[in-house]
Amino acid sequence: EVRSTQKEDQYAHYALKKMLCQESEQVAEAKKEVDLLNKIKHTNVLPLLDHSVQTTKLSEQEVCLLMPLYHSSIQHVIDKGPGPPYCGFSDGLDVVKVLRHCAEGLQAIHNHGYRHADFKPANILITQTYGAVIADFGSASAIPQAIQTRSEVNSLREAAATYTTASIRAPELFEPILDSVVDGKADVWSFGCVMYAMLFSRTPFETATEGLSVLSVLGGKYALPPTTHTSHSPTSHPSPAPSLWPGDYLELIRDCLCVDVAARLSMEDVRGRLKRLS
């Protein structure tokens, strides 16, 4: 968090992202993020206000990105909430608003020929009125990406392991397939994971005891946390009850978390479904 020294903007506070680059690849990644943020001007994408590249006394490159300051994120709401399997948001309409903003931002990213590649609760910043912007484009990757050789399979797997958080990583990034194409639908999978996390305070393929199950990701197998109710009898045990969330919410998650990429929703489909949510 930094503060302006200029009286004309009332000494406003901003966020400054500083990247110390010791290798040329790191400089290229930082500049890629700058270029991408300069290209995408959208209400639901975190704007880049200014940037600088300087050489330090140790001959390292320091890249600084100046952006608006947000005091909360989806991850922050989840962490402050009651924990799994409950929702950290107090109003379902706020959930829908955030999801719609996220879908609009992701669509804008895809329209510019990129996938975000690390769309997760910590990278969704929100205002006090639940306006949402997508942040952190250091992992962004050009789409479509054709996988035609064994070398490209290995490169994609290694890049995903390096730049994409495992709990929201699409199955085609865990186990890339020859003669396939990776596109914006990898972000749609992440969107489904984020939506699940917003509703139930954890991602769908992890548990408190076992952590992330890659086999569950590859099989697209996850469970909906049951709600519980108890009678007034002191000897009674909690009984499973249907989810408190309407069926169309759960169906949207299901259709985002489809292992078959061809059958998975596109981001355009997601936007349409969000408009019709109960």
mmCIF file of C-alpha atoms in Angstrom:
data_model
loop_
_atom_site.group_PDB
_atom_site.id
_atom_site.type_symbol
_atom_site.label_atom_id
_atom_site.label_comp_id
_atom_site.label_asym_id
_atom_site.label_seq_id
_atom_site.Cartn_x
_atom_site.Cartn_y
_atom_site.Cartn_z
ATOM 1 C CA GLU A 1 0.000 0.000 0.000
ATOM 2 C CA VAL A 2 1.417 3.385 -1.033
ATOM 3 C CA ARG A 3 0.212 6.964 -0.817
ATOM 4 C CA SER A 4 0.438 9.660 -3.410
ATOM 5 C CA THR A 5 2.537 12.740 -2.653
ATOM 6 C CA GLN A 6 0.327 14.880 -4.871
ATOM 7 C CA LYS A 7 -2.116 17.289 -3.293
ATOM 8 C CA GLU A 8 -4.311 17.366 -6.415
ATOM 9 C CA ASP A 9 -5.339 13.724 -5.919
ATOM 10 C CA GLN A 10 -5.763 14.273 -2.167
ATOM 11 C CA TYR A 11 -2.808 12.032 -1.276
ATOM 12 C CA ALA A 12 -4.808 8.999 -2.366
ATOM 13 C CA HIS A 13 -3.748 5.451 -1.500
ATOM 14 C CA TYR A 14 -2.796 2.924 -4.185
ATOM 15 C CA ALA A 15 -1.431 -0.602 -4.519
ATOM 16 C CA LEU A 16 2.138 -0.989 -5.778
ATOM 17 C CA LYS A 17 3.220 -4.385 -7.069
ATOM 18 C CA LYS A 18 7.020 -4.691 -7.066
ATOM 19 C CA MET A 19 8.744 -7.501 -8.946
ATOM 20 C CA LEU A 20 12.493 -8.029 -8.569
ATOM 21 C CA CYS A 21 13.665 -9.808 -11.710
ATOM 22 C CA GLN A 22 17.012 -11.590 -11.554
ATOM 23 C CA GLU A 23 16.677 -13.431 -14.861
ATOM 24 C CA SER A 24 15.650 -12.362 -18.346
ATOM 25 C CA GLU A 25 12.667 -14.746 -18.249
ATOM 26 C CA GLN A 26 11.334 -12.929 -15.172
ATOM 27 C CA VAL A 27 11.678 -9.576 -16.924
ATOM 28 C CA ALA A 28 9.783 -10.966 -19.922
ATOM 29 C CA GLU A 29 7.000 -12.266 -17.658
ATOM 30 C CA ALA A 30 6.689 -8.894 -15.919
ATOM 31 C CA LYS A 31 6.580 -7.014 -19.215
ATOM 32 C CA LYS A 32 3.988 -9.477 -20.517
ATOM 33 C CA GLU A 33 1.769 -8.581 -17.562
ATOM 34 C CA VAL A 34 2.237 -4.870 -18.281
ATOM 35 C CA ASP A 35 1.410 -5.333 -21.976
ATOM 36 C CA LEU A 36 -1.661 -7.394 -21.196
ATOM 37 C CA LEU A 37 -3.022 -4.905 -18.666
ATOM 38 C CA ASN A 38 -2.437 -2.079 -21.142
ATOM 39 C CA LYS A 39 -4.419 -3.977 -23.781
ATOM 40 C CA ILE A 40 -7.400 -4.969 -21.658
ATOM 41 C CA LYS A 41 -9.410 -1.976 -20.528
ATOM 42 C CA HIS A 42 -12.476 -3.376 -18.821
ATOM 43 C CA THR A 43 -14.534 -2.497 -15.769
ATOM 44 C CA ASN A 44 -13.952 -5.925 -14.243
ATOM 45 C CA VAL A 45 -10.212 -6.145 -14.883
ATOM 46 C CA LEU A 46 -7.856 -4.427 -12.453
ATOM 47 C CA PRO A 47 -6.514 -1.348 -14.283
ATOM 48 C CA LEU A 48 -2.825 -0.538 -14.575
ATOM 49 C CA LEU A 49 -2.395 3.142 -13.695
ATOM 50 C CA ASP A 50 1.337 3.357 -14.354
ATOM 51 C CA HIS A 51 4.499 1.274 -14.330
ATOM 52 C CA SER A 52 8.260 1.608 -14.245
ATOM 53 C CA VAL A 53 11.306 -0.556 -14.946
ATOM 54 C CA GLN A 54 14.483 0.315 -13.084
ATOM 55 C CA THR A 55 17.901 -1.245 -12.626
ATOM 56 C CA THR A 56 18.982 -1.727 -9.017
ATOM 57 C CA LYS A 57 22.506 -1.343 -7.620
ATOM 58 C CA LEU A 58 22.891 -5.109 -7.970
ATOM 59 C CA SER A 59 22.093 -4.851 -11.695
ATOM 60 C CA GLU A 60 18.700 -6.477 -11.230
ATOM 61 C CA GLN A 61 15.539 -5.248 -12.913
ATOM 62 C CA GLU A 62 12.794 -3.954 -10.622
ATOM 63 C CA VAL A 63 9.399 -3.728 -12.301
ATOM 64 C CA CYS A 64 6.745 -1.713 -10.450
ATOM 65 C CA LEU A 65 3.043 -1.714 -11.292
ATOM 66 C CA LEU A 66 0.761 0.961 -9.834
ATOM 67 C CA MET A 67 -2.879 -0.043 -9.421
ATOM 68 C CA PRO A 68 -5.973 0.984 -7.457
ATOM 69 C CA LEU A 69 -6.082 -0.285 -3.888
ATOM 70 C CA TYR A 70 -8.718 -2.820 -2.882
ATOM 71 C CA HIS A 71 -9.011 -3.834 0.758
ATOM 72 C CA SER A 72 -10.724 -7.175 0.264
ATOM 73 C CA SER A 73 -10.837 -10.251 -1.952
ATOM 74 C CA ILE A 74 -13.040 -13.305 -2.281
ATOM 75 C CA GLN A 75 -10.438 -15.268 -0.345
ATOM 76 C CA HIS A 76 -10.608 -12.687 2.457
ATOM 77 C CA VAL A 77 -14.402 -13.070 2.659
ATOM 78 C CA ILE A 78 -14.043 -16.863 2.799
ATOM 79 C CA ASP A 79 -11.323 -16.692 5.462
ATOM 80 C CA LYS A 80 -13.396 -14.346 7.649
ATOM 81 C CA GLY A 81 -16.562 -16.401 7.258
ATOM 82 C CA PRO A 82 -17.883 -19.369 9.243
ATOM 83 C CA GLY A 83 -15.864 -21.882 7.233
ATOM 84 C CA PRO A 84 -16.884 -24.977 5.245
ATOM 85 C CA PRO A 85 -19.528 -25.892 4.306
ATOM 86 C CA TYR A 86 -21.045 -22.459 4.902
ATOM 87 C CA CYS A 87 -20.983 -19.353 2.748
ATOM 88 C CA GLY A 88 -18.928 -16.350 3.847
ATOM 89 C CA PHE A 89 -21.329 -13.954 2.102
ATOM 90 C CA SER A 90 -24.420 -12.806 3.969
ATOM 91 C CA ASP A 91 -26.506 -12.225 0.837
ATOM 92 C CA GLY A 92 -26.858 -14.533 -2.172
ATOM 93 C CA LEU A 93 -27.378 -11.513 -4.416
ATOM 94 C CA ASP A 94 -23.844 -10.369 -3.579
ATOM 95 C CA VAL A 95 -22.574 -13.775 -4.687
ATOM 96 C CA VAL A 96 -24.362 -13.442 -8.026
ATOM 97 C CA LYS A 97 -23.066 -9.891 -8.521
ATOM 98 C CA VAL A 98 -19.461 -10.962 -7.964
ATOM 99 C CA LEU A 99 -19.846 -13.969 -10.275
ATOM 100 C CA ARG A 100 -21.340 -11.848 -13.036
ATOM 101 C CA HIS A 101 -18.517 -9.341 -12.790
ATOM 102 C CA CYS A 102 -15.972 -12.168 -12.887
ATOM 103 C CA ALA A 103 -17.578 -13.695 -15.975
ATOM 104 C CA GLU A 104 -17.532 -10.318 -17.738
ATOM 105 C CA GLY A 105 -13.863 -9.828 -16.874
ATOM 106 C CA LEU A 106 -12.870 -13.312 -18.020
ATOM 107 C CA GLN A 107 -14.773 -12.852 -21.274
ATOM 108 C CA ALA A 108 -12.843 -9.638 -21.929
ATOM 109 C CA ILE A 109 -9.556 -11.465 -21.280
ATOM 110 C CA HIS A 110 -10.543 -14.272 -23.659
ATOM 111 C CA ASN A 111 -11.615 -11.756 -26.314
ATOM 112 C CA HIS A 112 -8.070 -10.380 -26.259
ATOM 113 C CA GLY A 113 -6.653 -13.843 -26.937
ATOM 114 C CA TYR A 114 -5.577 -14.890 -23.428
ATOM 115 C CA ARG A 115 -6.699 -17.102 -20.584
ATOM 116 C CA HIS A 116 -6.047 -15.884 -17.054
ATOM 117 C CA ALA A 117 -4.653 -19.294 -16.004
ATOM 118 C CA ASP A 118 -4.779 -18.595 -12.239
ATOM 119 C CA PHE A 119 -8.347 -17.462 -11.630
ATOM 120 C CA LYS A 120 -8.848 -18.108 -7.907
ATOM 121 C CA PRO A 121 -10.514 -16.409 -4.904
ATOM 122 C CA ALA A 122 -7.338 -14.540 -3.908
ATOM 123 C CA ASN A 123 -7.133 -12.961 -7.388
ATOM 124 C CA ILE A 124 -10.656 -11.521 -7.297
ATOM 125 C CA LEU A 125 -10.680 -8.147 -5.564
ATOM 126 C CA ILE A 126 -13.935 -6.606 -4.359
ATOM 127 C CA THR A 127 -15.306 -3.278 -3.209
ATOM 128 C CA GLN A 128 -17.548 -2.727 -0.183
ATOM 129 C CA THR A 129 -20.564 -2.979 -2.510
ATOM 130 C CA TYR A 130 -19.248 -6.225 -4.059
ATOM 131 C CA GLY A 131 -18.041 -4.816 -7.319
ATOM 132 C CA ALA A 132 -15.356 -7.257 -8.507
ATOM 133 C CA VAL A 133 -12.204 -7.001 -10.589
ATOM 134 C CA ILE A 134 -9.803 -9.734 -11.682
ATOM 135 C CA ALA A 135 -6.155 -9.217 -10.700
ATOM 136 C CA ASP A 136 -2.707 -10.799 -11.160
ATOM 137 C CA PHE A 137 -1.953 -11.544 -14.798
ATOM 138 C CA GLY A 138 1.505 -12.976 -14.274
ATOM 139 C CA SER A 139 0.246 -16.436 -15.262
ATOM 140 C CA ALA A 140 -1.778 -15.387 -18.326
ATOM 141 C CA SER A 141 -1.311 -17.529 -21.421
ATOM 142 C CA ALA A 142 -2.140 -16.957 -25.077
ATOM 143 C CA ILE A 143 -5.032 -18.974 -26.530
ATOM 144 C CA PRO A 144 -5.754 -21.134 -28.390
ATOM 145 C CA GLN A 145 -2.746 -23.306 -27.570
ATOM 146 C CA ALA A 146 -2.392 -26.402 -29.754
ATOM 147 C CA ILE A 147 -0.768 -29.452 -28.167
ATOM 148 C CA GLN A 148 0.703 -31.461 -31.050
ATOM 149 C CA THR A 149 3.956 -32.953 -29.758
ATOM 150 C CA ARG A 150 5.131 -34.793 -26.661
ATOM 151 C CA SER A 151 7.393 -31.843 -25.907
ATOM 152 C CA GLU A 152 4.396 -29.490 -25.908
ATOM 153 C CA VAL A 153 2.563 -31.847 -23.554
ATOM 154 C CA ASN A 154 5.455 -31.710 -21.096
ATOM 155 C CA SER A 155 5.864 -27.937 -21.435
ATOM 156 C CA LEU A 156 2.169 -27.309 -20.756
ATOM 157 C CA ARG A 157 2.187 -29.622 -17.730
ATOM 158 C CA GLU A 158 5.290 -27.895 -16.306
ATOM 159 C CA ALA A 159 3.927 -24.398 -16.955
ATOM 160 C CA ALA A 160 0.619 -25.285 -15.287
ATOM 161 C CA ALA A 161 2.432 -26.712 -12.261
ATOM 162 C CA THR A 162 4.486 -23.514 -12.018
ATOM 163 C CA TYR A 163 1.877 -20.851 -12.656
ATOM 164 C CA THR A 164 -1.550 -22.338 -11.870
ATOM 165 C CA THR A 165 -2.855 -23.054 -8.372
ATOM 166 C CA ALA A 166 -3.552 -26.788 -8.153
ATOM 167 C CA SER A 167 -6.971 -26.509 -6.472
ATOM 168 C CA ILE A 168 -8.466 -24.614 -9.447
ATOM 169 C CA ARG A 169 -6.411 -26.276 -12.231
ATOM 170 C CA ALA A 170 -8.381 -27.879 -15.059
ATOM 171 C CA PRO A 171 -7.850 -31.601 -15.745
ATOM 172 C CA GLU A 172 -6.417 -30.926 -19.219
ATOM 173 C CA LEU A 173 -3.583 -29.027 -17.509
ATOM 174 C CA PHE A 174 -2.816 -31.894 -15.114
ATOM 175 C CA GLU A 175 -2.780 -34.434 -17.942
ATOM 176 C CA PRO A 176 -2.475 -32.679 -21.335
ATOM 177 C CA ILE A 177 -3.629 -34.741 -24.311
ATOM 178 C CA LEU A 178 -1.835 -34.950 -27.655
ATOM 179 C CA ASP A 179 -3.655 -33.332 -30.582
ATOM 180 C CA SER A 180 -5.805 -31.202 -28.297
ATOM 181 C CA VAL A 181 -6.295 -27.461 -27.885
ATOM 182 C CA VAL A 182 -6.218 -25.535 -24.613
ATOM 183 C CA ASP A 183 -8.382 -22.426 -24.630
ATOM 184 C CA GLY A 184 -10.550 -20.246 -22.399
ATOM 185 C CA LYS A 185 -12.479 -23.275 -21.141
ATOM 186 C CA ALA A 186 -9.603 -23.934 -18.733
ATOM 187 C CA ASP A 187 -10.682 -20.683 -17.028
ATOM 188 C CA VAL A 188 -14.295 -21.909 -17.061
ATOM 189 C CA TRP A 189 -13.195 -24.895 -14.953
ATOM 190 C CA SER A 190 -11.512 -22.468 -12.538
ATOM 191 C CA PHE A 191 -14.698 -20.386 -12.509
ATOM 192 C CA GLY A 192 -16.637 -23.465 -11.387
ATOM 193 C CA CYS A 193 -14.111 -24.051 -8.603
ATOM 194 C CA VAL A 194 -14.350 -20.418 -7.497
ATOM 195 C CA MET A 195 -18.142 -20.469 -7.523
ATOM 196 C CA TYR A 196 -18.129 -23.642 -5.405
ATOM 197 C CA ALA A 197 -15.694 -21.974 -2.993
ATOM 198 C CA MET A 198 -17.933 -18.917 -2.717
ATOM 199 C CA LEU A 199 -20.934 -21.068 -1.835
ATOM 200 C CA PHE A 200 -19.211 -23.573 0.465
ATOM 201 C CA SER A 201 -15.933 -21.907 1.602
ATOM 202 C CA ARG A 202 -13.626 -24.505 0.030
ATOM 203 C CA THR A 203 -12.766 -25.702 -3.456
ATOM 204 C CA PRO A 204 -14.607 -28.789 -4.730
ATOM 205 C CA PHE A 205 -11.755 -31.290 -5.002
ATOM 206 C CA GLU A 206 -10.125 -30.819 -1.608
ATOM 207 C CA THR A 207 -11.005 -31.857 1.923
ATOM 208 C CA ALA A 208 -9.706 -30.745 5.302
ATOM 209 C CA THR A 209 -8.298 -34.208 5.992
ATOM 210 C CA GLU A 210 -6.949 -35.328 2.602
ATOM 211 C CA GLY A 211 -6.211 -32.058 0.833
ATOM 212 C CA LEU A 212 -6.474 -31.941 -2.969
ATOM 213 C CA SER A 213 -7.304 -35.166 -4.826
ATOM 214 C CA VAL A 214 -5.886 -35.036 -8.342
ATOM 215 C CA LEU A 215 -7.738 -38.265 -9.181
ATOM 216 C CA SER A 216 -11.010 -36.530 -8.286
ATOM 217 C CA VAL A 217 -10.081 -33.626 -10.568
ATOM 218 C CA LEU A 218 -9.267 -35.969 -13.466
ATOM 219 C CA GLY A 219 -12.558 -37.791 -12.923
ATOM 220 C CA GLY A 220 -14.577 -34.642 -12.259
ATOM 221 C CA LYS A 221 -15.867 -36.198 -9.054
ATOM 222 C CA TYR A 222 -16.819 -33.897 -6.192
ATOM 223 C CA ALA A 223 -19.480 -33.847 -3.514
ATOM 224 C CA LEU A 224 -21.936 -31.165 -2.483
ATOM 225 C CA PRO A 225 -21.716 -30.550 1.274
ATOM 226 C CA PRO A 226 -25.003 -31.550 2.878
ATOM 227 C CA THR A 227 -26.710 -29.029 5.083
ATOM 228 C CA THR A 228 -27.833 -30.437 8.430
ATOM 229 C CA HIS A 229 -30.849 -29.998 10.628
ATOM 230 C CA THR A 230 -31.588 -31.262 14.106
ATOM 231 C CA SER A 231 -34.806 -31.911 15.981
ATOM 232 C CA HIS A 232 -35.362 -30.800 19.546
ATOM 233 C CA SER A 233 -34.617 -34.294 20.845
ATOM 234 C CA PRO A 234 -31.258 -34.289 22.666
ATOM 235 C CA THR A 235 -30.514 -37.812 21.389
ATOM 236 C CA SER A 236 -31.043 -37.037 17.730
ATOM 237 C CA HIS A 237 -28.203 -36.828 15.214
ATOM 238 C CA PRO A 238 -27.880 -34.343 12.356
ATOM 239 C CA SER A 239 -29.528 -35.594 9.181
ATOM 240 C CA PRO A 240 -28.474 -34.704 5.644
ATOM 241 C CA ALA A 241 -30.731 -32.205 3.939
ATOM 242 C CA PRO A 242 -30.723 -30.751 0.430
ATOM 243 C CA SER A 243 -28.384 -27.882 -0.319
ATOM 244 C CA LEU A 244 -29.672 -24.450 0.635
ATOM 245 C CA TRP A 245 -28.577 -23.150 -2.773
ATOM 246 C CA PRO A 246 -31.076 -23.325 -5.647
ATOM 247 C CA GLY A 247 -30.599 -26.072 -8.197
ATOM 248 C CA ASP A 248 -29.593 -23.720 -11.011
ATOM 249 C CA TYR A 249 -26.566 -22.566 -8.988
ATOM 250 C CA LEU A 250 -25.421 -26.155 -8.506
ATOM 251 C CA GLU A 251 -26.101 -27.028 -12.156
ATOM 252 C CA LEU A 252 -23.921 -24.135 -13.292
ATOM 253 C CA ILE A 253 -21.049 -25.417 -11.154
ATOM 254 C CA ARG A 254 -21.587 -28.933 -12.533
ATOM 255 C CA ASP A 255 -21.505 -27.768 -16.143
ATOM 256 C CA CYS A 256 -18.325 -25.740 -15.552
ATOM 257 C CA LEU A 257 -16.638 -28.743 -13.909
ATOM 258 C CA CYS A 258 -17.090 -31.011 -16.904
ATOM 259 C CA VAL A 259 -13.948 -33.029 -17.669
ATOM 260 C CA ASP A 260 -14.900 -33.297 -21.353
ATOM 261 C CA VAL A 261 -13.752 -29.917 -22.672
ATOM 262 C CA ALA A 262 -16.128 -30.106 -25.641
ATOM 263 C CA ALA A 263 -19.103 -30.530 -23.294
ATOM 264 C CA ARG A 264 -17.919 -27.869 -20.816
ATOM 265 C CA LEU A 265 -19.618 -24.486 -20.972
ATOM 266 C CA SER A 266 -17.931 -21.593 -22.749
ATOM 267 C CA MET A 267 -17.575 -18.301 -20.908
ATOM 268 C CA GLU A 268 -20.342 -16.920 -23.109
ATOM 269 C CA ASP A 269 -22.565 -19.780 -21.906
ATOM 270 C CA VAL A 270 -21.634 -18.993 -18.291
ATOM 271 C CA ARG A 271 -22.606 -15.351 -18.726
ATOM 272 C CA GLY A 272 -25.989 -16.355 -20.128
ATOM 273 C CA ARG A 273 -26.651 -18.809 -17.306
ATOM 274 C CA LEU A 274 -25.702 -16.247 -14.659
ATOM 275 C CA LYS A 275 -28.348 -13.872 -15.989
ATOM 276 C CA ARG A 276 -31.002 -16.514 -15.366
ATOM 277 C CA LEU A 277 -29.977 -17.543 -11.834
ATOM 278 C CA SER A 278 -32.741 -17.605 -9.228
#
